[in-house]
Coordinates of C-alpha atoms in Angstrom, one line a residue:
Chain A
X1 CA 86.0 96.9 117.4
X2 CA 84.5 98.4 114.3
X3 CA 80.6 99.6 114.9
X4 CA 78.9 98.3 112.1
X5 CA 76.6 100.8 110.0
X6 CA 74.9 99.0 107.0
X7 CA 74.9 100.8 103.8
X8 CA 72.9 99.8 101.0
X9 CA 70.9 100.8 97.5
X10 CA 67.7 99.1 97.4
X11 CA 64.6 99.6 95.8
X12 CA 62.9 99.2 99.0
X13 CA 64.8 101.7 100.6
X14 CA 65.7 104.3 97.9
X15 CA 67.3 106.9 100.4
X16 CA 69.4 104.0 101.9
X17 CA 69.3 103.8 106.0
X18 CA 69.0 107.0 107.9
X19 CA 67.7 108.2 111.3
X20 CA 66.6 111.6 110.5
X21 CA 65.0 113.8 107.4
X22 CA 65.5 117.7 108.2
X23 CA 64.6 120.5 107.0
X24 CA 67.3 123.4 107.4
X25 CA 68.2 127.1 107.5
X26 CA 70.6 128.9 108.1
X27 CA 70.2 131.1 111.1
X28 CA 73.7 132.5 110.6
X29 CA 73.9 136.5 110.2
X30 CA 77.2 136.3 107.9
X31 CA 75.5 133.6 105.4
X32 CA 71.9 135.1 105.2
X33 CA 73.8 138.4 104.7
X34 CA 75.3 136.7 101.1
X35 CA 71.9 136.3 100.5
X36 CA 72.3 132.7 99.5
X37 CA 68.9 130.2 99.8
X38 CA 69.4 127.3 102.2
X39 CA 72.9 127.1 103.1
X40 CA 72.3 124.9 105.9
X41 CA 75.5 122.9 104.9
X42 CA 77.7 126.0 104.8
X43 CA 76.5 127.0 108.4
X44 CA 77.5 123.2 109.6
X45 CA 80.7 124.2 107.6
X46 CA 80.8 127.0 109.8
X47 CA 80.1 125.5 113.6
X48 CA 82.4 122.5 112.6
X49 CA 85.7 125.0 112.4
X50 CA 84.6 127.7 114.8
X51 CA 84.0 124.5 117.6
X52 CA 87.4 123.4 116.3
X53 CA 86.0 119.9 115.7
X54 CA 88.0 120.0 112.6
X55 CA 90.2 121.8 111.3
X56 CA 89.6 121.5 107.4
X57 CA 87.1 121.3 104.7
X58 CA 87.3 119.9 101.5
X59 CA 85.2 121.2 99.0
X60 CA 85.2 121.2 94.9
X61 CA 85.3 125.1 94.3
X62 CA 84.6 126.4 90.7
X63 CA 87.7 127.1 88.6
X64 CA 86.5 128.5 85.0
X65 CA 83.6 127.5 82.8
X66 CA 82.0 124.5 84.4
X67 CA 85.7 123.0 85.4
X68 CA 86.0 122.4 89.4
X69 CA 89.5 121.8 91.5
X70 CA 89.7 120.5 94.9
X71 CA 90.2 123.5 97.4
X72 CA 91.2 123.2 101.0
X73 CA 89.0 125.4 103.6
X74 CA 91.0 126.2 107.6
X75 CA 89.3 128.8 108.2
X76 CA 85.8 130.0 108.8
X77 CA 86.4 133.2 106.6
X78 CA 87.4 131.2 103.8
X79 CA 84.2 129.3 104.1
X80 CA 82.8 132.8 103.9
X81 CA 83.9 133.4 100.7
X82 CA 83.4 130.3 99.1
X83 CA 79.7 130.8 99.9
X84 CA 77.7 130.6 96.1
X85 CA 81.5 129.2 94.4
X86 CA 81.0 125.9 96.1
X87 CA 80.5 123.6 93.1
X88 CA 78.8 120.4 92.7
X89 CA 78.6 120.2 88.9
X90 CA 81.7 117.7 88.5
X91 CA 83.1 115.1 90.8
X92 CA 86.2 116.3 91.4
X93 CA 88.9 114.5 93.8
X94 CA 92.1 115.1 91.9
X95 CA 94.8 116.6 94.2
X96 CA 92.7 115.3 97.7
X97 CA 94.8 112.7 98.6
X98 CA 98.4 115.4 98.9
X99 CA 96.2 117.7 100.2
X100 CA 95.0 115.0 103.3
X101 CA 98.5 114.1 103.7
X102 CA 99.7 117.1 104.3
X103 CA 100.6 117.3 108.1
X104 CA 98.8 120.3 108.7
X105 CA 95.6 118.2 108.3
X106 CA 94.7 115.8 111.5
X107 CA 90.9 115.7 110.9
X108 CA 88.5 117.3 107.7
X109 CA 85.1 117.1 106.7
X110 CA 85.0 116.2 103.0
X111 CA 81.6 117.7 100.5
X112 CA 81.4 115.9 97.3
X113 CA 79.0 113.9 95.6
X114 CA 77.4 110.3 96.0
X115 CA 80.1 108.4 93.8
X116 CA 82.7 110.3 96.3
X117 CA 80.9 109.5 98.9
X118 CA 80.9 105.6 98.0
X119 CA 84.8 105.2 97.4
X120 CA 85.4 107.2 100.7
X121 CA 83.4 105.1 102.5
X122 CA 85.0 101.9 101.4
X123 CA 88.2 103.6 101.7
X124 CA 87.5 103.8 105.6
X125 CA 85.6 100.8 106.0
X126 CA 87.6 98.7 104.0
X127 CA 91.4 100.2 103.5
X128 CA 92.7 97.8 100.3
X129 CA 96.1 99.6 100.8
X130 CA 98.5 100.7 103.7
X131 CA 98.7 103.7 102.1
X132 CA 94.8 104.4 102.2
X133 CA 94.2 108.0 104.0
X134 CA 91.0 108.4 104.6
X135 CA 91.3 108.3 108.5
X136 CA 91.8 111.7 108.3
X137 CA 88.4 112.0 106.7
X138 CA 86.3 112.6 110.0
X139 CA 82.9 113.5 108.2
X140 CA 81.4 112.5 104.5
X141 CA 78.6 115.2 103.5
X142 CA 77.0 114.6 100.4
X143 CA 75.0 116.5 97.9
X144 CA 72.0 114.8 96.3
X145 CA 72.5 114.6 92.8
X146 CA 70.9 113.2 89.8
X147 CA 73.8 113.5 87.0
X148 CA 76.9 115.3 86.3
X149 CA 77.7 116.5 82.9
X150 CA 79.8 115.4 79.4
X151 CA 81.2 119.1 80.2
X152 CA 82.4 119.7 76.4
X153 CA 79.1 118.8 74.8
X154 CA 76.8 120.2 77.5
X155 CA 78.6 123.7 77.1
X156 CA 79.0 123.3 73.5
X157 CA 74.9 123.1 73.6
X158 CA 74.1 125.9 75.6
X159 CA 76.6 127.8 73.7
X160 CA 75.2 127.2 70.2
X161 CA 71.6 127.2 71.7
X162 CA 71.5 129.7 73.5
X163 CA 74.5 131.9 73.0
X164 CA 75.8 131.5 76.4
X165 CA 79.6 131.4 76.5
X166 CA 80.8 128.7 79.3
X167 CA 83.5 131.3 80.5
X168 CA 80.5 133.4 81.7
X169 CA 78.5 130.4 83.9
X170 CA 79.0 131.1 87.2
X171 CA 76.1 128.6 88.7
X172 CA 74.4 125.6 87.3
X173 CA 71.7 124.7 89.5
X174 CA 68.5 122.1 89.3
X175 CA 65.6 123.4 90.8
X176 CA 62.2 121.6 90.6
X177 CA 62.4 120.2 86.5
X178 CA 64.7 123.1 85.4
X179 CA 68.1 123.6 85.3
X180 CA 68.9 127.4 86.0
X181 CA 71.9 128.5 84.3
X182 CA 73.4 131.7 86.0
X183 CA 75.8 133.9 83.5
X184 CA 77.2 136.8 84.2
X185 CA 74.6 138.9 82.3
X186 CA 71.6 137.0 83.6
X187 CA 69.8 133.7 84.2
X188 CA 69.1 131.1 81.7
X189 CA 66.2 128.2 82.7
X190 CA 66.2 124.5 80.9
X191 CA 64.5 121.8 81.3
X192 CA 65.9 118.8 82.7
X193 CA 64.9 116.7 79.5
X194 CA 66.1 119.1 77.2
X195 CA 69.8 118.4 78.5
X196 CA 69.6 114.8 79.9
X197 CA 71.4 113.4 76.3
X198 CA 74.5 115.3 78.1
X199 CA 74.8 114.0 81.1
X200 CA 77.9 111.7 81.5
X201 CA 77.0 108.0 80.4
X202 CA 78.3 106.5 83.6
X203 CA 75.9 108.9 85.8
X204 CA 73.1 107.5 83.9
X205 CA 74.1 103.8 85.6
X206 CA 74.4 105.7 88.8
X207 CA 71.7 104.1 91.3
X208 CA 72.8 107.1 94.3
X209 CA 70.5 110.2 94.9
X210 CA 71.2 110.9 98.0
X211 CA 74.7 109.8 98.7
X212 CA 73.5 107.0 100.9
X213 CA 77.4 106.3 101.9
X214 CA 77.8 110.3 103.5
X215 CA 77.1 110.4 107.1
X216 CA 74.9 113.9 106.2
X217 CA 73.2 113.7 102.6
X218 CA 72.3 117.2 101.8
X219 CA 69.6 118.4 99.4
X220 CA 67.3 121.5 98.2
X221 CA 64.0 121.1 99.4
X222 CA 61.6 120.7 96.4
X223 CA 58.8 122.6 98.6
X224 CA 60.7 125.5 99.9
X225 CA 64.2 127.3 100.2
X226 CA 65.2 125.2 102.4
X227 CA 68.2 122.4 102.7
X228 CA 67.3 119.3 103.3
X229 CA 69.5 116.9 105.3
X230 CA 69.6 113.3 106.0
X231 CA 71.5 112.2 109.5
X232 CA 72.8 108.4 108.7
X233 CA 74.2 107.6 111.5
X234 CA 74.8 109.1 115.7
X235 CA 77.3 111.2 114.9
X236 CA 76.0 113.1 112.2
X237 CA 72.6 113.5 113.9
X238 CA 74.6 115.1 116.9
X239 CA 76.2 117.4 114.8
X240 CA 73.2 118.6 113.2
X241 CA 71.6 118.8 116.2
X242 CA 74.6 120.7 117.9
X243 CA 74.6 123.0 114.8
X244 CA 71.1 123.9 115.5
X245 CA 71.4 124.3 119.9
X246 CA 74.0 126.4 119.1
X247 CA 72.5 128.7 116.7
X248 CA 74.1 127.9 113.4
X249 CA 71.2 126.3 111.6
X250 CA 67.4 126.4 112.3
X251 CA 66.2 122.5 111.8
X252 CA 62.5 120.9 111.6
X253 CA 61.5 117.1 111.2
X254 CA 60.9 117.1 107.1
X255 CA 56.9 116.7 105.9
X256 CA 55.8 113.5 104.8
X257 CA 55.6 115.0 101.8
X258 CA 59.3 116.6 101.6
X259 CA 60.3 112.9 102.3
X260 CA 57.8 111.0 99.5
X261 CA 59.5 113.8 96.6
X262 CA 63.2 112.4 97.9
X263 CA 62.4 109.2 97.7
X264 CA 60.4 109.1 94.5
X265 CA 63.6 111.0 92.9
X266 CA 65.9 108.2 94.7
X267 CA 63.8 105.4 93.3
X268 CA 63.6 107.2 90.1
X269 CA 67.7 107.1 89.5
X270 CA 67.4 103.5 91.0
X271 CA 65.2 102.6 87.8
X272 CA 67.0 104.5 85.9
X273 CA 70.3 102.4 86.7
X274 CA 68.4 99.2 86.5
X275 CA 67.6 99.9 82.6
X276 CA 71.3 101.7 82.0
X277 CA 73.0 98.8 83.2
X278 CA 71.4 95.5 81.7
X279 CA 72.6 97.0 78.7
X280 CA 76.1 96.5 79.5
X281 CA 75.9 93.2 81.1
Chain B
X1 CA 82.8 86.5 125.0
X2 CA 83.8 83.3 126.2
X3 CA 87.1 81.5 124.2
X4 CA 84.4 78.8 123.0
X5 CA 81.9 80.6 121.7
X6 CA 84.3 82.3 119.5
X7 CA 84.3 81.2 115.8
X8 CA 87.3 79.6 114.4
X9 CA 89.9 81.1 112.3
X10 CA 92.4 79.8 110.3
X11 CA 94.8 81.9 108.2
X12 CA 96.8 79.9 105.4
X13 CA 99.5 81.6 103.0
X14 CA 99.9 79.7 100.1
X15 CA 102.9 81.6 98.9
X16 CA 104.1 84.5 98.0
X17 CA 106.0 87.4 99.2
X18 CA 104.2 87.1 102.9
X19 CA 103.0 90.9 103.1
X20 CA 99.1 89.6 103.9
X21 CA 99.8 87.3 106.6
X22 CA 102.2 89.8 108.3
X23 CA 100.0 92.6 107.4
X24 CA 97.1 90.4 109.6
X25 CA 99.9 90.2 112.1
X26 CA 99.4 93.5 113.1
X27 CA 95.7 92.8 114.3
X28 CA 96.0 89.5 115.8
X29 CA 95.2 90.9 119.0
X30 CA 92.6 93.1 117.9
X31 CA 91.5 89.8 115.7
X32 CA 92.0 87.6 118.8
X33 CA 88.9 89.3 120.7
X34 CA 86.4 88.3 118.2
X35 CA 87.5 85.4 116.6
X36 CA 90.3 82.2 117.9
X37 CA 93.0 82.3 115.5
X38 CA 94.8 79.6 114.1
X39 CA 98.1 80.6 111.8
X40 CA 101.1 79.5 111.0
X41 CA 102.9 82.3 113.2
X42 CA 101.0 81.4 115.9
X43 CA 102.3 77.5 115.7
X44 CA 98.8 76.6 115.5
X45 CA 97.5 75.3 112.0
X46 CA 95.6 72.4 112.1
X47 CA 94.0 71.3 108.7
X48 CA 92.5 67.8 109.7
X49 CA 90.0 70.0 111.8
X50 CA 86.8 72.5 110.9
X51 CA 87.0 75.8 110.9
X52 CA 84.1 78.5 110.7
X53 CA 86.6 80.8 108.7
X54 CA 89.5 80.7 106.7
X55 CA 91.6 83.3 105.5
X56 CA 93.8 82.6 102.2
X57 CA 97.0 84.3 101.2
X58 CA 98.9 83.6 98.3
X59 CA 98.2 82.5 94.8
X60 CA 98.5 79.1 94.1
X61 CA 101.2 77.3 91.3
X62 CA 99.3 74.5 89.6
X63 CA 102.8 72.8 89.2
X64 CA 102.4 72.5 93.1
X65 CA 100.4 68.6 93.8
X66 CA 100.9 69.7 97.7
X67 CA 98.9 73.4 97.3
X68 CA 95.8 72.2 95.4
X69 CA 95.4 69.3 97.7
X70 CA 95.8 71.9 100.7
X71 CA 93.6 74.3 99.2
X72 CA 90.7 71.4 98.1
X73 CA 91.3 70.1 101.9
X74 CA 90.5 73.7 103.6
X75 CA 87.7 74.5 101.4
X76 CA 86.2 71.4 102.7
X77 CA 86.5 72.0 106.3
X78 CA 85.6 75.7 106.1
X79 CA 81.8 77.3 106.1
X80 CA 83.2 80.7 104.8
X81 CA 86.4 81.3 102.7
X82 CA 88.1 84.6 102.1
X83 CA 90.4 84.7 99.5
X84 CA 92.7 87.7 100.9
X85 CA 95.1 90.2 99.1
X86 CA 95.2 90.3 95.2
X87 CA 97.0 87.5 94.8
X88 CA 94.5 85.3 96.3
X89 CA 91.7 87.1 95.0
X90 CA 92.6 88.8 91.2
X91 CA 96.2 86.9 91.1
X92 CA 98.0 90.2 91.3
X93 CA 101.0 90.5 90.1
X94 CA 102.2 86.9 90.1
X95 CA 99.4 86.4 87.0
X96 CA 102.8 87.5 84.7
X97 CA 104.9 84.4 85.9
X98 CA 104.4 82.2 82.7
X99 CA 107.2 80.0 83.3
X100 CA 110.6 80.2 81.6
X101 CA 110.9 83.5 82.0
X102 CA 114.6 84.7 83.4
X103 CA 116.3 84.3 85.7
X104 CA 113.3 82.3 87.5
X105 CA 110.5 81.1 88.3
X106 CA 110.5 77.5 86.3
X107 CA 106.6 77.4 86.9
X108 CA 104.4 77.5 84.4
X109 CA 101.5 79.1 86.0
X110 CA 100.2 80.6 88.9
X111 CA 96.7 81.4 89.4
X112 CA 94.5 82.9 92.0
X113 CA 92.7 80.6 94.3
X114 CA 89.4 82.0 92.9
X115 CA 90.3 79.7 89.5
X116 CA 90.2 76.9 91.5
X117 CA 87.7 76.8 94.8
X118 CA 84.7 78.1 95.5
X119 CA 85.3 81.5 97.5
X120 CA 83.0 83.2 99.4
X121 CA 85.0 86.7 99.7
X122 CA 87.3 88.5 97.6
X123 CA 89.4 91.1 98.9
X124 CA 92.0 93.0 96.2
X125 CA 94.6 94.8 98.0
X126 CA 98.3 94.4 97.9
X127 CA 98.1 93.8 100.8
X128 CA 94.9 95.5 102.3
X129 CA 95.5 97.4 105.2
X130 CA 94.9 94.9 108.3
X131 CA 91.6 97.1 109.6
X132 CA 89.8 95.8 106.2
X133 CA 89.7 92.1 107.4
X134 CA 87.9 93.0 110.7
X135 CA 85.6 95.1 109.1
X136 CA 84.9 92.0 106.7
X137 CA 84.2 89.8 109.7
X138 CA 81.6 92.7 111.4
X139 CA 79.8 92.8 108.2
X140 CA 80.0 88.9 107.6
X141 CA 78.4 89.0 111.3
X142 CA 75.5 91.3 110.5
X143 CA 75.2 89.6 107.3
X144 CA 74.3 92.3 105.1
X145 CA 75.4 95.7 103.3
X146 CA 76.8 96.7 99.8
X147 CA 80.2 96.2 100.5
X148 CA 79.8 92.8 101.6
X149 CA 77.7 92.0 98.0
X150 CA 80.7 93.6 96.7
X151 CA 83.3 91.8 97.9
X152 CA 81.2 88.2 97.4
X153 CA 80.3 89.4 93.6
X154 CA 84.7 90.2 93.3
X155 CA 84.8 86.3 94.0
X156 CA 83.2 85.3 90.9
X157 CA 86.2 86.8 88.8
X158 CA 90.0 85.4 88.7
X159 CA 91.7 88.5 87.1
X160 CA 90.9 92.5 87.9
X161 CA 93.5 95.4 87.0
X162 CA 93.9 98.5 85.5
X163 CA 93.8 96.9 82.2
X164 CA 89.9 96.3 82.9
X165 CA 89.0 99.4 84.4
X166 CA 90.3 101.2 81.1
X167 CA 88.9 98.5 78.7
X168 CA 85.5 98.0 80.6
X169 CA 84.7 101.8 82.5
X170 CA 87.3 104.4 80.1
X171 CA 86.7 103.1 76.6
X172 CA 82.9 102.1 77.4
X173 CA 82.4 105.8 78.4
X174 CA 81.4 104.9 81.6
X175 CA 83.8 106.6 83.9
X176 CA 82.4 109.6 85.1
X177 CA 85.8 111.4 86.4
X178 CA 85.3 110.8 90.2
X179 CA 89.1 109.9 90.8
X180 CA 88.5 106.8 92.9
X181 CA 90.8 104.7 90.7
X182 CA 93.4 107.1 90.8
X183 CA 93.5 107.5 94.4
X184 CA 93.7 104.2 94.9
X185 CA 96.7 102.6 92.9
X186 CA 99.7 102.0 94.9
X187 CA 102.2 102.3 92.1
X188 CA 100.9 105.4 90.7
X189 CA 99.7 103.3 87.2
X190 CA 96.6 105.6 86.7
X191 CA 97.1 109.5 86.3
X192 CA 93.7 111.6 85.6
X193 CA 94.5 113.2 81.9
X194 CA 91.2 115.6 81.1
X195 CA 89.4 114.6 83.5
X196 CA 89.9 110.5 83.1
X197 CA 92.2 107.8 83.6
X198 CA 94.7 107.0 81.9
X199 CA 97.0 103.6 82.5
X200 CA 100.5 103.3 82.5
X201 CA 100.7 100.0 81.6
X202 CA 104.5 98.9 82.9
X203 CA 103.6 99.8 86.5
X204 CA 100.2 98.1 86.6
X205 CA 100.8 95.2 89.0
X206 CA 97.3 94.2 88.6
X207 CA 95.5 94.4 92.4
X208 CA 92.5 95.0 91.3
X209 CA 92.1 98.0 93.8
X210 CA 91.2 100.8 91.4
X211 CA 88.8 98.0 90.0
X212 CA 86.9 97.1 93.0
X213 CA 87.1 101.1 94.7
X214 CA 85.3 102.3 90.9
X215 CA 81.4 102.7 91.6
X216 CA 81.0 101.8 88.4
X217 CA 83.6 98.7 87.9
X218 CA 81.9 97.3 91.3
X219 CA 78.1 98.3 89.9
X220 CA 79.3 96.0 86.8
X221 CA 81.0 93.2 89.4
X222 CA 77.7 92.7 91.2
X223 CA 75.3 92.7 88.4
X224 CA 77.3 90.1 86.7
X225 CA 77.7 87.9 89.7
X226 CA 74.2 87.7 90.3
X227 CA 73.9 86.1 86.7
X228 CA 76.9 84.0 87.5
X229 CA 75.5 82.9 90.3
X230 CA 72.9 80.6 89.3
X231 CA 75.4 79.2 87.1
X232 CA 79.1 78.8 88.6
X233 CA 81.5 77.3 86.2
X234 CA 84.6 76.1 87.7
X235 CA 87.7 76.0 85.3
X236 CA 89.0 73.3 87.5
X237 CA 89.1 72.1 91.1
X238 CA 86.6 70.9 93.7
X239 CA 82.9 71.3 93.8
X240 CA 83.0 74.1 95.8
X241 CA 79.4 73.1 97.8
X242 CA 78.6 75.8 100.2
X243 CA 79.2 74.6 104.1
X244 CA 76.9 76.0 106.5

């Protein structure tokens, strides 16, 4: 019998239903050494192939300029190096579903965004095809996000703004209002309102934050450098909690206040959908 | 769970090629735990009696007197109604039989039997895997989550396909390049060109999977059923009152 988890996008509940909010480090030697904030979700990357509870990862890793291809991870040393290339910036699933099919895979943990998230989930929950694979997909992780990009307009801007070729973007980043732009001969901070004309129209319709379909929804904490991460169901919260017992990740119940800042974000996108889309009724 | 306390199933093909029923097959003892079947395989239809579900296959040729009276007749004697498969739901691929076409059919029209009833549930899927109907039936249970409004706002449209997703999420600039619709078309009709779909028309058998798997197509689905709603035009057909 199918357990019954309920997902839903609600006003009322902005970050959908969850059991726990976390706040995370990693306490990993091998990630801290990359120097890289966070990276809770890389360390539960980490303890999920080292414990051998499954045997890939699939990531969107950054191909050139702000363009992202699906990339297969087996082995904790290639998790390693993908530490800092793992990119969020575009949903990206082209080339996932030869990849799952391919014998060598029996059980993955996929990290995307919330609109992934949502067509995975239905793809478990509700298969419309025989030839649906997502039962190879044991674990959905998703990254909060408020917007992906129109990629040829939002480079062409910060190119003839601010003389920043997109070959040379190695990160784009949001933190607090401002988008940092890493290049490789510095760092480049926008506001958020300054490029929200180019994010893509449909993201502006998007009512997700959080990625309330994942079973972990995964975040930058707006007070610290922390990661923060939302359990949505048993499982997930055991394998946070096993990540931490065994030394991967150092976790703390989220502040009140860590939590009010997600869901005023969450509600915020909500709104935002609610205007967005009884324009196109 | 006791065999009376069990709600009552009925699963009815109205015609077609048969994949839905036999892909239900598959789960009838899985199916049999929570619910007390009654289908045609199982020699044990009964339409002069009540049932809590009922499970439609098939789309439905308006040439056919017989179907539209067995269709009205179950939709009266069911509380909930799940139109099942694309052809039931969206029409699927027998939405380009216009009659007089070569070699056959002679009908002039078939039509899903969302055009004609009142249908509580709409599942695309040519055929959906078996799993999908069980997890319809959990959520029906607990009564709430997003999928469920999803599937009860795809009732309140007759025709989904590829066609749509490019006409109403592609050209609208909606689509944001997730992939869903791609990796969800059995015949390969969609392939991602820079980073969107694309539609090869010929091999669109019209589903409605890519439609109904799109967060955006579905965002659109359920803000326009909850107009429709409050005002449910039927083309033709019965009432459709809600039992229960």
């Amino acid at each position: 019998m199918v357990s019954f988890q309920s997902f839903i996008i609600d006003p009322e509940y902005p970050m959908g239903m969850y059991i726990h909010v976390y706040e995370a480090e990693a306490k990993d030697s091998r990630i801290k050494e990359r120097g890289k904030a966070g990276g809770a979700v890389t360390a539960i990357l980490l303890y999920l192939l080292e414990e051998k509870i499954v045997d890939t990862i699939i990531v969107a890793r950054k191909k050139h300029g702000l363009r992202g291809e699906t990339y297969v991870v087996k082995t904790p040393e290639e998790i390693l190096e993908a530490v800092g290339s793992i990119w969020s910036v575009v949903p990206y699933t082209l080339g996932l579903k030869e990849k799952l099919l391919s014998p060598e895979v029996k059980k993955s943990v996929f990290v995307g965004l919330p609109c992934q998230a949502q067509f995975l989930r239905q793809m478990k929950m509700f298969p419309l095809l025989e030839s649906d694979f997502s039962s190879k997909i044991y674990l959905i992780i998703s990254l909060f996000c408020m917007g992906t990009f129109a990629i040829e307009s939002f480079l062409s801007y910060v190119h003839t703004s601010y003389r920043v070729s997109p070959d040379d973007i190695t990160s784009v980043e949001i933190v607090k209002d401002k988008l940092l732009i890493k290049h490789v001969k510095g760092e480049l901070t926008i506001s958020v309102d300054e490029v929200l004309p180019y994010l893509q129209h449909g993201c502006l319709t998007c009512p997700d934050y959080t990625g309330v379909f994942a079973d972990i929804s995964a975040g930058r904490s707006p007070e610290s450098e922390s990661t923060l991460l939302i359990s949505r169901n048993k499982m997930a919260d055991k394998i946070i909690r096993d990540a931490a017992s065994k030394g991967y990740i150092g976790i703390r119940e989220a502040s009140v206040k860590v939590i009010d800042n997600a869901i005023e974000k969450s509600r915020e996108k909500i709104l935002r959908s609610y205007k967005y889309v009884s324009t196109l009724i | 769970m006791s065999q009376r306390t069990k709600p009552e199933l009925l699963i009815y093909d109205f015609g077609g090629c048969e994949g839905c029923p036999l892909s239900i097959i598959r789960v009838i003892v899985q199916l049999s735990q929570i619910v007390n079947v009654s289908s045609r395989y199982l020699g044990s239809v009964d339409l002069n009696r009540s049932y809590d579900y009922a499970v439609l296959t098939g789309s439905i040729c308006l040439d056919s007197v017989r179907h539209v009276e067995t269709l009205r007749k179950i939709r009266e004697n069911a509380k909930i109604v799940i139109a099942y498969g694309s052809c039931a739901s969206v029409g699927g691929i027998t939405l380009y039989a216009r009659g007089g076409q070569e070699p056959m059919p002679e009908h002039r029209k078939f039509t899903s039997i969302t055009k004609l009833i009142d249908v509580d549930y709409s599942i695309p899927g040519c055929p959906p895997a078996p799993q999908t109907l069980i997890s319809l039936l959990s959520n029906i249970k607990q009564g709430r989550g997003y999928f469920l409004d999803l599937f009860k706002a795809s009732s309140y449209t007759s025709k989904l396909s590829g066609f749509d997703l490019i006409d109403e999420i592609v050209l609208t600039g909606l689509c944001v390049g997730c992939g869903a619709c791609v990796l969800s078309c059995p015949t390969n009709a969609l392939q991602m060109i820079e980073g969107h779909p694309d539609l090869i028309p010929e091999k669109c058998i019209r589903c409605g999977s890519c439609t109904v798997r799109c967060p955006r197509f579905s965002q659109l689905l359920m803000q326009r059923a909850k107009l429709l709603e409050k005002s449910r035009i039927l083309i033709r057909g019965v009432s459709g009152e809600k039992h229960g």
